[in-house]
PDB file of C-alpha atoms in Angstrom:
ATOM      1  CA  UNK A   8      15.582  -3.227  10.243  1.00  0.00           C
ATOM      2  CA  UNK A   9      11.909  -4.152   9.928  1.00  0.00           C
ATOM      3  CA  UNK A  10      11.204  -7.878   9.959  1.00  0.00           C
ATOM      4  CA  UNK A  11       8.127  -9.621   8.597  1.00  0.00           C
ATOM      5  CA  UNK A  12       7.524 -11.411  11.898  1.00  0.00           C
ATOM      6  CA  UNK A  13       7.897  -8.564  14.398  1.00  0.00           C
ATOM      7  CA  UNK A  14       4.976  -7.425  16.535  1.00  0.00           C
ATOM      8  CA  UNK A  15       2.824  -4.414  15.688  1.00  0.00           C
ATOM      9  CA  UNK A  16       4.427  -2.235  18.391  1.00  0.00           C
ATOM     10  CA  UNK A  17       7.939  -3.086  17.137  1.00  0.00           C
ATOM     11  CA  UNK A  18       6.954  -2.444  13.524  1.00  0.00           C
ATOM     12  CA  UNK A  19       5.213   0.812  14.381  1.00  0.00           C
ATOM     13  CA  UNK A  20       8.201   2.119  16.369  1.00  0.00           C
ATOM     14  CA  UNK A  21      10.604   1.244  13.557  1.00  0.00           C
ATOM     15  CA  UNK A  22       8.352   2.876  10.950  1.00  0.00           C
ATOM     16  CA  UNK A  23       7.864   5.939  13.171  1.00  0.00           C
ATOM     17  CA  UNK A  24      11.611   6.611  13.100  1.00  0.00           C
ATOM     18  CA  UNK A  25      11.091   7.621   9.459  1.00  0.00           C
ATOM     19  CA  UNK A  26       7.917   9.614  10.138  1.00  0.00           C
ATOM     20  CA  UNK A  27       8.134  12.249  12.880  1.00  0.00           C
ATOM     21  CA  UNK A  28       7.305  15.383  10.872  1.00  0.00           C
ATOM     22  CA  UNK A  29       3.575  16.158  11.090  1.00  0.00           C
ATOM     23  CA  UNK A  30       3.494  17.254   7.446  1.00  0.00           C
ATOM     24  CA  UNK A  31       4.937  13.911   6.401  1.00  0.00           C
ATOM     25  CA  UNK A  32       2.325  12.075   8.452  1.00  0.00           C
ATOM     26  CA  UNK A  33      -0.445  14.141   6.828  1.00  0.00           C
ATOM     27  CA  UNK A  34       0.853  13.304   3.343  1.00  0.00           C
ATOM     28  CA  UNK A  35       0.829   9.637   4.350  1.00  0.00           C
ATOM     29  CA  UNK A  36      -2.798   9.914   5.488  1.00  0.00           C
ATOM     30  CA  UNK A  37      -3.612  10.770   1.852  1.00  0.00           C
ATOM     31  CA  UNK A  38      -0.901   9.014  -0.148  1.00  0.00           C
ATOM     32  CA  UNK A  39      -1.023   5.553   1.410  1.00  0.00           C
ATOM     33  CA  UNK A  40      -4.783   5.069   0.979  1.00  0.00           C
ATOM     34  CA  UNK A  41      -4.411   6.194  -2.653  1.00  0.00           C
ATOM     35  CA  UNK A  42      -1.653   3.624  -3.175  1.00  0.00           C
ATOM     36  CA  UNK A  43      -3.723   0.837  -1.589  1.00  0.00           C
ATOM     37  CA  UNK A  44      -6.710   1.857  -3.733  1.00  0.00           C
ATOM     38  CA  UNK A  45      -4.579   1.921  -6.878  1.00  0.00           C
ATOM     39  CA  UNK A  46      -3.111  -1.513  -6.197  1.00  0.00           C
ATOM     40  CA  UNK A  47      -6.669  -2.755  -5.734  1.00  0.00           C
ATOM     41  CA  UNK A  48      -7.707  -1.126  -9.005  1.00  0.00           C
ATOM     42  CA  UNK A  49      -4.845  -2.734 -10.913  1.00  0.00           C
ATOM     43  CA  UNK A  50      -5.125  -6.171  -9.312  1.00  0.00           C
ATOM     44  CA  UNK A  51      -8.912  -6.246  -9.655  1.00  0.00           C
ATOM     45  CA  UNK A  52      -8.342  -6.539 -13.408  1.00  0.00           C
ATOM     46  CA  UNK A  53      -7.045 -10.103 -12.924  1.00  0.00           C
ATOM     47  CA  UNK A  54      -9.371 -12.878 -11.732  1.00  0.00           C
ATOM     48  CA  UNK A  55      -8.599 -16.428 -10.706  1.00  0.00           C
ATOM     49  CA  UNK A  56     -10.962 -19.371 -10.442  1.00  0.00           C
ATOM     50  CA  UNK A  57     -10.474 -20.862  -6.978  1.00  0.00           C
ATOM     51  CA  UNK A  58     -12.750 -23.791  -6.260  1.00  0.00           C
ATOM     52  CA  UNK A  59     -15.361 -22.577  -8.717  1.00  0.00           C
ATOM     53  CA  UNK A  60     -15.337 -19.055  -7.288  1.00  0.00           C
ATOM     54  CA  UNK A  61     -13.921 -16.095  -9.158  1.00  0.00           C
ATOM     55  CA  UNK A  62     -11.440 -14.209  -6.968  1.00  0.00           C
ATOM     56  CA  UNK A  63      -9.455 -11.180  -8.065  1.00  0.00           C
ATOM     57  CA  UNK A  64      -5.801 -10.795  -7.247  1.00  0.00           C
ATOM     58  CA  UNK A  65      -6.821  -7.701  -5.266  1.00  0.00           C
ATOM     59  CA  UNK A  66      -9.154  -9.761  -3.078  1.00  0.00           C
ATOM     60  CA  UNK A  67      -6.511 -12.434  -2.600  1.00  0.00           C
ATOM     61  CA  UNK A  68      -3.877  -9.868  -1.648  1.00  0.00           C
ATOM     62  CA  UNK A  69      -6.310  -8.269   0.820  1.00  0.00           C
ATOM     63  CA  UNK A  70      -7.004 -11.658   2.462  1.00  0.00           C
ATOM     64  CA  UNK A  71      -3.292 -12.423   2.813  1.00  0.00           C
ATOM     65  CA  UNK A  72      -2.448  -8.962   4.147  1.00  0.00           C
ATOM     66  CA  UNK A  73      -5.404  -9.054   6.573  1.00  0.00           C
ATOM     67  CA  UNK A  74      -4.093 -12.340   7.970  1.00  0.00           C
ATOM     68  CA  UNK A  75      -0.687 -10.696   8.438  1.00  0.00           C
ATOM     69  CA  UNK A  76      -2.111  -7.589  10.165  1.00  0.00           C
ATOM     70  CA  UNK A  77      -4.279  -9.708  12.469  1.00  0.00           C
ATOM     71  CA  UNK A  78      -1.283 -11.758  13.633  1.00  0.00           C
ATOM     72  CA  UNK A  79       0.963  -8.827  14.638  1.00  0.00           C
ATOM     73  CA  UNK A  80      -0.212  -8.929  18.254  1.00  0.00           C
ATOM     74  CA  UNK A  81      -2.579  -5.964  18.394  1.00  0.00           C
ATOM     75  CA  UNK A  82      -6.086  -7.023  17.404  1.00  0.00           C
ATOM     76  CA  UNK A  83      -7.579  -3.516  17.359  1.00  0.00           C
ATOM     77  CA  UNK A  84      -4.880  -2.219  15.022  1.00  0.00           C
ATOM     78  CA  UNK A  85      -4.910  -5.387  12.913  1.00  0.00           C
ATOM     79  CA  UNK A  86      -8.692  -5.403  12.581  1.00  0.00           C
ATOM     80  CA  UNK A  87      -8.909  -1.675  11.837  1.00  0.00           C
ATOM     81  CA  UNK A  88      -6.155  -1.873   9.210  1.00  0.00           C
ATOM     82  CA  UNK A  89      -7.794  -4.895   7.585  1.00  0.00           C
ATOM     83  CA  UNK A  90     -11.148  -3.103   7.602  1.00  0.00           C
ATOM     84  CA  UNK A  91      -9.778   0.093   6.036  1.00  0.00           C
ATOM     85  CA  UNK A  92      -7.810  -1.837   3.413  1.00  0.00           C
ATOM     86  CA  UNK A  93     -10.877  -3.982   2.738  1.00  0.00           C
ATOM     87  CA  UNK A  94     -12.978  -0.873   2.138  1.00  0.00           C
ATOM     88  CA  UNK A  95     -10.363   0.474  -0.285  1.00  0.00           C
ATOM     89  CA  UNK A  96     -10.184  -2.867  -2.119  1.00  0.00           C
ATOM     90  CA  UNK A  97     -14.006  -2.999  -2.275  1.00  0.00           C
ATOM     91  CA  UNK A  98     -13.994   0.532  -3.725  1.00  0.00           C
ATOM     92  CA  UNK A  99     -11.419  -0.617  -6.280  1.00  0.00           C
ATOM     93  CA  UNK A 100     -13.913  -3.272  -7.439  1.00  0.00           C
ATOM     94  CA  UNK A 101     -16.743  -0.791  -8.130  1.00  0.00           C
ATOM     95  CA  UNK A 102     -17.790  -0.068 -11.721  1.00  0.00           C
ATOM     96  CA  UNK A 103     -16.684   3.556 -11.260  1.00  0.00           C
ATOM     97  CA  UNK A 104     -13.192   2.471 -10.245  1.00  0.00           C
ATOM     98  CA  UNK A 105     -13.099  -0.085 -13.056  1.00  0.00           C
ATOM     99  CA  UNK A 106     -13.538   2.750 -15.536  1.00  0.00           C
ATOM    100  CA  UNK A 107     -11.347   5.060 -13.486  1.00  0.00           C
ATOM    101  CA  UNK A 108     -14.219   7.455 -12.951  1.00  0.00           C
ATOM    102  CA  UNK A 109     -14.275   7.957 -16.726  1.00  0.00           C
ATOM    103  CA  UNK A 110     -10.508   8.198 -17.295  1.00  0.00           C
ATOM    104  CA  UNK A 111     -10.111   4.774 -18.933  1.00  0.00           C
ATOM    105  CA  UNK A 112     -12.324   5.927 -21.830  1.00  0.00           C
ATOM    106  CA  UNK A 113      -9.984   8.859 -22.429  1.00  0.00           C
ATOM    107  CA  UNK A 114      -6.916   6.640 -22.608  1.00  0.00           C
ATOM    108  CA  UNK A 115      -8.569   3.433 -23.863  1.00  0.00           C
ATOM    109  CA  UNK A 116      -6.765   1.361 -21.244  1.00  0.00           C
ATOM    110  CA  UNK A 117      -8.372  -0.339 -18.246  1.00  0.00           C
ATOM    111  CA  UNK A 118      -5.126  -0.158 -16.275  1.00  0.00           C
ATOM    112  CA  UNK A 119      -4.492   3.570 -16.794  1.00  0.00           C
ATOM    113  CA  UNK A 120      -6.661   4.919 -13.930  1.00  0.00           C
ATOM    114  CA  UNK A 121      -5.030   2.561 -11.416  1.00  0.00           C
ATOM    115  CA  UNK A 122      -1.603   3.602 -12.631  1.00  0.00           C
ATOM    116  CA  UNK A 123      -2.540   7.297 -12.434  1.00  0.00           C
ATOM    117  CA  UNK A 124      -3.802   6.946  -8.839  1.00  0.00           C
ATOM    118  CA  UNK A 125      -0.641   4.958  -7.978  1.00  0.00           C
ATOM    119  CA  UNK A 126       1.656   7.700  -9.312  1.00  0.00           C
ATOM    120  CA  UNK A 127      -0.336  10.431  -7.536  1.00  0.00           C
ATOM    121  CA  UNK A 128      -0.208   8.498  -4.247  1.00  0.00           C
ATOM    122  CA  UNK A 129       3.552   8.020  -4.473  1.00  0.00           C
ATOM    123  CA  UNK A 130       4.129  11.647  -5.466  1.00  0.00           C
ATOM    124  CA  UNK A 131       2.298  12.726  -2.314  1.00  0.00           C
ATOM    125  CA  UNK A 132       4.409  10.278  -0.281  1.00  0.00           C
ATOM    126  CA  UNK A 133       7.673  11.633  -1.645  1.00  0.00           C
ATOM    127  CA  UNK A 134       6.642  15.229  -0.917  1.00  0.00           C
ATOM    128  CA  UNK A 135       6.134  14.108   2.677  1.00  0.00           C
ATOM    129  CA  UNK A 136       9.621  12.667   2.805  1.00  0.00           C
ATOM    130  CA  UNK A 137      11.025  15.946   1.509  1.00  0.00           C
ATOM    131  CA  UNK A 138       9.422  17.551   4.578  1.00  0.00           C
ATOM    132  CA  UNK A 139      10.826  14.760   6.750  1.00  0.00           C
ATOM    133  CA  UNK A 140      14.294  15.023   5.256  1.00  0.00           C
ATOM    134  CA  UNK A 141      14.572  11.254   5.371  1.00  0.00           C
ATOM    135  CA  UNK A 142      14.133   8.398   2.932  1.00  0.00           C
ATOM    136  CA  UNK A 143      11.014   6.202   3.060  1.00  0.00           C
ATOM    137  CA  UNK A 144      11.139   3.243   5.459  1.00  0.00           C
ATOM    138  CA  UNK A 145      10.695   0.655   2.681  1.00  0.00           C
ATOM    139  CA  UNK A 146      14.083   1.650   1.230  1.00  0.00           C
ATOM    140  CA  UNK A 147      15.725  -0.069   4.210  1.00  0.00           C
ATOM    141  CA  UNK A 148      13.218  -2.924   4.442  1.00  0.00           C
ATOM    142  CA  UNK A 149      10.487  -3.813   1.964  1.00  0.00           C
ATOM    143  CA  UNK A 150       8.188  -4.851   4.841  1.00  0.00           C
ATOM    144  CA  UNK A 151       7.717  -1.114   5.321  1.00  0.00           C
ATOM    145  CA  UNK A 152       5.301  -1.314   2.386  1.00  0.00           C
ATOM    146  CA  UNK A 153       3.010  -3.458   4.565  1.00  0.00           C
ATOM    147  CA  UNK A 154       3.590  -1.354   7.659  1.00  0.00           C
ATOM    148  CA  UNK A 155       2.603   1.904   5.925  1.00  0.00           C
ATOM    149  CA  UNK A 156      -1.155   1.204   5.896  1.00  0.00           C
ATOM    150  CA  UNK A 157      -0.974  -0.034   9.486  1.00  0.00           C
ATOM    151  CA  UNK A 158       0.903   3.124  10.517  1.00  0.00           C
ATOM    152  CA  UNK A 159      -1.713   5.389   8.898  1.00  0.00           C
ATOM    153  CA  UNK A 160      -4.583   3.555  10.599  1.00  0.00           C
ATOM    154  CA  UNK A 161      -2.625   3.584  13.855  1.00  0.00           C
ATOM    155  CA  UNK A 162      -2.073   7.335  13.592  1.00  0.00           C
ATOM    156  CA  UNK A 163      -5.823   7.905  13.171  1.00  0.00           C
ATOM    157  CA  UNK A 164      -6.607   5.608  16.108  1.00  0.00           C
ATOM    158  CA  UNK A 165      -4.016   7.422  18.243  1.00  0.00           C
ATOM    159  CA  UNK A 166      -5.529  10.801  17.266  1.00  0.00           C
ATOM    160  CA  UNK A 167      -8.851   9.402  18.510  1.00  0.00           C
ATOM    161  CA  UNK A 168      -7.266   8.594  21.878  1.00  0.00           C
ATOM    162  CA  UNK A 169      -6.838   4.864  21.300  1.00  0.00           C
ATOM    163  CA  UNK A 170      -3.630   2.780  21.352  1.00  0.00           C
ATOM    164  CA  UNK A 171      -2.249   4.916  24.175  1.00  0.00           C
ATOM    165  CA  UNK A 172       0.440   2.451  25.242  1.00  0.00           C
ATOM    166  CA  UNK A 173       1.619   2.090  21.632  1.00  0.00           C
ATOM    167  CA  UNK A 174       1.636   5.882  21.253  1.00  0.00           C
ATOM    168  CA  UNK A 175       3.736   6.229  24.410  1.00  0.00           C
ATOM    169  CA  UNK A 176       6.132   3.537  23.188  1.00  0.00           C
ATOM    170  CA  UNK A 177       6.532   5.255  19.811  1.00  0.00           C
ATOM    171  CA  UNK A 178       7.230   8.627  21.414  1.00  0.00           C
ATOM    172  CA  UNK A 179       9.654   7.105  23.919  1.00  0.00           C
ATOM    173  CA  UNK A 180      11.658   5.288  21.249  1.00  0.00           C
ATOM    174  CA  UNK A 181      11.211   7.365  18.073  1.00  0.00           C
ATOM    175  CA  UNK A 182      10.546  10.767  19.615  1.00  0.00           C
ATOM    176  CA  UNK A 183       7.567  13.072  19.525  1.00  0.00           C
ATOM    177  CA  UNK A 184       6.169  14.395  16.280  1.00  0.00           C
ATOM    178  CA  UNK A 185       7.375  17.814  15.315  1.00  0.00           C
TER     179      UNK A 185
END
């Protein structure tokens, strides 16, 4: 079971047990960023006044999640995940995202584009789990929803030849990708 306070290597190994099929990993490389973007789009619609500064719920969630990623014991992975998520949240705050690249005018609802991107992202995820033949990790532990973005960033870093010890640990404990 995934725990909120486990280290990045432990979390990545646990998550990897649910993600060994290459096709599933590829769907996650697309689906998870879409989900993060969509959450940013939806939460950017709500602003709070904190000490005289307007902060969206999306920005607040990014700050909290970045703090979590940075305290998992692997600074490269934590920083890279925070950076990627930050870029997606920044994109969610653009005028184009706010109008859903024109979709909100069609449906006369500011939240519709974020919801559409959310559904598309999850559909892609579930196709990946059909390939995998296994349920998503978050079904067993909701912390898997936080680990997903870290796993995707970690996969890209590992493809680039970084995080070699973590890659070896994942393959030793969860098996090689197939």
